[in-house]
C-alpha positions as protocol buffer text, in pm:
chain_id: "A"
residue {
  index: 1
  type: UNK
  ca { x: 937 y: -1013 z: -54 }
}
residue {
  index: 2
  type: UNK
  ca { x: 941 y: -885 z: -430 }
}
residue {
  index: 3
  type: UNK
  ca { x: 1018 y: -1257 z: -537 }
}
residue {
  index: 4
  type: UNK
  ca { x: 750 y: -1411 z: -382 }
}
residue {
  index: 5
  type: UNK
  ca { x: 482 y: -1052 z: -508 }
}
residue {
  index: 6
  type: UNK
  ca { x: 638 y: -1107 z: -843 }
}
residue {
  index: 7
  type: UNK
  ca { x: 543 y: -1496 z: -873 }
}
residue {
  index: 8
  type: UNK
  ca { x: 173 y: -1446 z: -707 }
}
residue {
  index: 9
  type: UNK
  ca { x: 86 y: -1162 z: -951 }
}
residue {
  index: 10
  type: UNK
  ca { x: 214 y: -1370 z: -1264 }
}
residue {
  index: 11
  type: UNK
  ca { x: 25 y: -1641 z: -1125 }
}
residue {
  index: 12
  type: UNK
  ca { x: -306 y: -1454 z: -1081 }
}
residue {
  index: 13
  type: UNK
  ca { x: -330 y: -1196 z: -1421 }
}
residue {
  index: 14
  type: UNK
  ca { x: -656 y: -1345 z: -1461 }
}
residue {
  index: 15
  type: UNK
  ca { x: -803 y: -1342 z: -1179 }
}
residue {
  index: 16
  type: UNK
  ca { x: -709 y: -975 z: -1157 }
}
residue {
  index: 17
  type: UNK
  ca { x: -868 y: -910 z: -1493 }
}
residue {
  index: 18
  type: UNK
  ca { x: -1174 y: -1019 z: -1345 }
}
residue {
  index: 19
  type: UNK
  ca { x: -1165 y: -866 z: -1013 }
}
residue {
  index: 20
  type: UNK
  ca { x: -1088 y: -490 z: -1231 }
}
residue {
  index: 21
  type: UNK
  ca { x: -1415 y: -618 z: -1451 }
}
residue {
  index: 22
  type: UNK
  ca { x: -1579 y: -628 z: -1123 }
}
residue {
  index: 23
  type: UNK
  ca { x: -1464 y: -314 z: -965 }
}
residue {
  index: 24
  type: UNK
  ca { x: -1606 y: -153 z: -1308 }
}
residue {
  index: 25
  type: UNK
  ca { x: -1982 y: -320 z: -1301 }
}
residue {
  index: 26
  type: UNK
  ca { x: -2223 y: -52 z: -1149 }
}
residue {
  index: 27
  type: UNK
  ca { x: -2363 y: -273 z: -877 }
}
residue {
  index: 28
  type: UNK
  ca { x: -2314 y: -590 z: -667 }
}
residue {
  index: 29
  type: UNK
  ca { x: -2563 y: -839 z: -723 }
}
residue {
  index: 30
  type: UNK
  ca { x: -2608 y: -1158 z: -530 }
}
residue {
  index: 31
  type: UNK
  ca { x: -2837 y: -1422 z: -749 }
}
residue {
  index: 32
  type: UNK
  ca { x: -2915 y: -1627 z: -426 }
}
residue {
  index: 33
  type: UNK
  ca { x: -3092 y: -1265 z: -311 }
}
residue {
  index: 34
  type: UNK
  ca { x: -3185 y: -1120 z: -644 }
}
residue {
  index: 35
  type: UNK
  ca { x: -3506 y: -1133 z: -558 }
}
residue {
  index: 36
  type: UNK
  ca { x: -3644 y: -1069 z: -172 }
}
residue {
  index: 37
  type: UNK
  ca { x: -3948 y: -1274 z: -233 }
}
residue {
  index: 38
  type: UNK
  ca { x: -3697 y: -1554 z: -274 }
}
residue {
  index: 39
  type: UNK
  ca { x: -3547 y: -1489 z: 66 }
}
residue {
  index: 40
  type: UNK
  ca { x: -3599 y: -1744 z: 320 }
}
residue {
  index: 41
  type: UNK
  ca { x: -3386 y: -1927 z: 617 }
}
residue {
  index: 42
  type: UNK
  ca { x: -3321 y: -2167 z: 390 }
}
residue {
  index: 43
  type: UNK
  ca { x: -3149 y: -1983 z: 127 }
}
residue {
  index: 44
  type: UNK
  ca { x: -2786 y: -2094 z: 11 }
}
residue {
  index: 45
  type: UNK
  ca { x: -2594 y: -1798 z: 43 }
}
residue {
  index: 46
  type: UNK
  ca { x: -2233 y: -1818 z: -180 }
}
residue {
  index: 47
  type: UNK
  ca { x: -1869 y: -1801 z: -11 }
}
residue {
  index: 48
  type: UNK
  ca { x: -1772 y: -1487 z: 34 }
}
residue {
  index: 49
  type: UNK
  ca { x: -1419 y: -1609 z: 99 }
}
residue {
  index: 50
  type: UNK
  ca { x: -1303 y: -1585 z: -291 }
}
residue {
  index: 51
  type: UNK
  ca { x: -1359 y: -1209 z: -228 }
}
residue {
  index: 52
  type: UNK
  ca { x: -1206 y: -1167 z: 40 }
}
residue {
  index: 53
  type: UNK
  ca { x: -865 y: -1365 z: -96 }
}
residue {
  index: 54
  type: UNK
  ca { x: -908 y: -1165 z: -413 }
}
residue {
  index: 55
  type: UNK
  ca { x: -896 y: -865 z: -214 }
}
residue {
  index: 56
  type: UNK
  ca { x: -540 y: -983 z: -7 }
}
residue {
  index: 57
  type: UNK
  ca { x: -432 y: -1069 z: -362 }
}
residue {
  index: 58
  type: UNK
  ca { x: -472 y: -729 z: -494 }
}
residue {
  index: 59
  type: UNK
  ca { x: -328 y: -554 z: -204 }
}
residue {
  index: 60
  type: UNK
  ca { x: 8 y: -755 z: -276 }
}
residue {
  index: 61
  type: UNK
  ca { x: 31 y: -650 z: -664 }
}
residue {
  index: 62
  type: UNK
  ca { x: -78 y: -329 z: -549 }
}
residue {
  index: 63
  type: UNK
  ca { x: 217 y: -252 z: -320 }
}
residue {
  index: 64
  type: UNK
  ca { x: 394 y: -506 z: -570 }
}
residue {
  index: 65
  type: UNK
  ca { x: 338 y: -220 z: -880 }
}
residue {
  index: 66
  type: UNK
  ca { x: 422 y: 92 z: -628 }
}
residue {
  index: 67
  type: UNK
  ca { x: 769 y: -73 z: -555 }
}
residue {
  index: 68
  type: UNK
  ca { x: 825 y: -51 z: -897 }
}
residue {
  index: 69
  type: UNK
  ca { x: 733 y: 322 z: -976 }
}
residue {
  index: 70
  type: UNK
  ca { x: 383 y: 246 z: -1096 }
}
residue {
  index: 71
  type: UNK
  ca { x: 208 y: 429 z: -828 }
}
residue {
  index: 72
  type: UNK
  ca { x: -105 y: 523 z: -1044 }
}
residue {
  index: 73
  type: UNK
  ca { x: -151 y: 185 z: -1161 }
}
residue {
  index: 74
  type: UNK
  ca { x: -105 y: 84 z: -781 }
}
residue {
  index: 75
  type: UNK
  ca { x: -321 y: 365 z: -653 }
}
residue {
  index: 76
  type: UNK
  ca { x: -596 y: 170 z: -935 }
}
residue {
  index: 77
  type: UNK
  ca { x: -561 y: -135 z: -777 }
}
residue {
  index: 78
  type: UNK
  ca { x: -591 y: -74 z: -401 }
}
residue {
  index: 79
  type: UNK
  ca { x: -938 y: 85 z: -532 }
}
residue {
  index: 80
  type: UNK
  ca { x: -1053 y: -176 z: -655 }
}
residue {
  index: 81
  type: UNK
  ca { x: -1079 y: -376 z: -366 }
}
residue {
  index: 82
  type: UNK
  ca { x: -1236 y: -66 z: -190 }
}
residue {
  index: 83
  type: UNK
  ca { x: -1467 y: -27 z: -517 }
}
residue {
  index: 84
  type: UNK
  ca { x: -1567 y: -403 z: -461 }
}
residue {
  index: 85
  type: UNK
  ca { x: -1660 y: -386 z: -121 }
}
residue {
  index: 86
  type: UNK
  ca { x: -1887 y: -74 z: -119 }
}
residue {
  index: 87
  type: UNK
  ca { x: -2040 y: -188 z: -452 }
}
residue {
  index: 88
  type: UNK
  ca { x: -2128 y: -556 z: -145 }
}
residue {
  index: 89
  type: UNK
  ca { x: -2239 y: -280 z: 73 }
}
residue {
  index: 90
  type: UNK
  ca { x: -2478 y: -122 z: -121 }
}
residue {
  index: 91
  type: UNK
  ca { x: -2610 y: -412 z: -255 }
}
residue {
  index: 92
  type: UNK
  ca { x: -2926 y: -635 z: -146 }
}
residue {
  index: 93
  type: UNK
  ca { x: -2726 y: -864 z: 51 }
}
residue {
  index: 94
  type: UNK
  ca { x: -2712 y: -1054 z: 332 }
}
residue {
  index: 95
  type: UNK
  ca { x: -2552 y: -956 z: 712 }
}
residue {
  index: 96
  type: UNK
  ca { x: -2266 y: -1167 z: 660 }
}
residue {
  index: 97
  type: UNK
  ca { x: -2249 y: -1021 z: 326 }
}
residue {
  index: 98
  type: UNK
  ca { x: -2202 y: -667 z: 468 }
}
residue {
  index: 99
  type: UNK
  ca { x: -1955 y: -797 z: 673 }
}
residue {
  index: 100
  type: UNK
  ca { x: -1718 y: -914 z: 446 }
}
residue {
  index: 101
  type: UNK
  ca { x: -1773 y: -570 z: 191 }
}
residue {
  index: 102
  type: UNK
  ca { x: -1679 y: -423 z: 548 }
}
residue {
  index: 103
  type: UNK
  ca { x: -1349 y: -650 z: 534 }
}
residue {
  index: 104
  type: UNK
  ca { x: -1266 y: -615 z: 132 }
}
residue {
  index: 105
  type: UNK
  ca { x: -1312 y: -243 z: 186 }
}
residue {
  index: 106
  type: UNK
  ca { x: -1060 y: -213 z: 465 }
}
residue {
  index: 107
  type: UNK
  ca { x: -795 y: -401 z: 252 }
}
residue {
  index: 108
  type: UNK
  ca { x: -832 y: -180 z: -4 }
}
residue {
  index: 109
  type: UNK
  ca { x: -866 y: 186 z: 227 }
}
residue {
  index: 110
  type: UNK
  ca { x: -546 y: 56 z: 414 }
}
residue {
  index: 111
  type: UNK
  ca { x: -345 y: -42 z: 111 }
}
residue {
  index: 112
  type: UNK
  ca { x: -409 y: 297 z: -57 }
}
residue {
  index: 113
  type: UNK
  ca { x: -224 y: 395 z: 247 }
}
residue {
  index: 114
  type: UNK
  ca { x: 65 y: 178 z: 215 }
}
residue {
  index: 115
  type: UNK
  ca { x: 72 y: 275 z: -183 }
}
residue {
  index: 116
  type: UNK
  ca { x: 28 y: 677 z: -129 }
}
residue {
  index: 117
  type: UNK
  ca { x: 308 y: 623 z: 152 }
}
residue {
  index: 118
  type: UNK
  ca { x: 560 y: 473 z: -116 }
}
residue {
  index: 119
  type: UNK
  ca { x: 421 y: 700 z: -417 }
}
residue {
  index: 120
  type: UNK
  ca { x: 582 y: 984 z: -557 }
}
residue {
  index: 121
  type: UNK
  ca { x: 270 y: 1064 z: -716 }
}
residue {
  index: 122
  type: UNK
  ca { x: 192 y: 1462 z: -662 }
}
residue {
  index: 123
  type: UNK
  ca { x: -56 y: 1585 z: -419 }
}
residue {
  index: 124
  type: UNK
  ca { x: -322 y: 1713 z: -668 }
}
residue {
  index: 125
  type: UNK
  ca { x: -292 y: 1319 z: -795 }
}
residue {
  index: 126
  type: UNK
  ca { x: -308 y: 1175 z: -423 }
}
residue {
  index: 127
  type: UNK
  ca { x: -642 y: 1461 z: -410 }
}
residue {
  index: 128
  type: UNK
  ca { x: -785 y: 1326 z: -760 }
}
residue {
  index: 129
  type: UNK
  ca { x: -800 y: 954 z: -589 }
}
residue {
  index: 130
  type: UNK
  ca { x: -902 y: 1047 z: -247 }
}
């Protein structure tokens, strides 16, 4: 529903400022396991969950911009997402951590699909992004 796309991406435009920042920084780091000597059963781990809505929020303006002809700027988005969740994978985190990148990542990889599906991007561009 373009209506409803349209009203959650002018809702969120800073929120997905922030998630772009994050898709940019070189790594993932989690200040709860910054440092391993730090690391016990009793550590507080944070919610994972803002990621993982962050990441449902993305796929929607990214499908959002490739309705409307912007297919690079939607291919940029879906990466992000997939950017995001390696970035968690990579990092020192925790298993249910991983588990989430896993998630985030597979939002992203399967809304690249639905945004090279509607693109009319060329396939040397499609190449350059896979």
């Amino acid at each position: 529903d373009e209506t409803v796309a349209e009203e959650i991406v002018s809702r969120n435009v800073e929120a997905f400022r922030h998630f772009a920042e994050a898709a940019h920084k070189p790594k993932f780091q989690d200040p709860a396991s910054a440092d391993p000597a730090n690391i016990s059963p009793n550590t507080v781990l944070p919610s994972m969950n803002t990621w993982r809505r962050m990441a449902r929020l993305s796929a929607i303006r990214a499908v959002h911009l490739a309705n409307q002809g912007k297919d690079k700027e939607a291919m940029e988005e879906a990466l992000h997402s997939v950017q995001i969740g390696q970035k968690i994978q990579e990092s020192q985190s925790s298993l249910i951590e991983y588990l989430v990148a896993i998630a985030i990542k597979g939002v992203g990889l399967q809304t690249l699909q639905k945004v090279a599906a509607l693109s009319k991007l060329s396939s040397d561009d499609i190449i350059r992004y896979a």
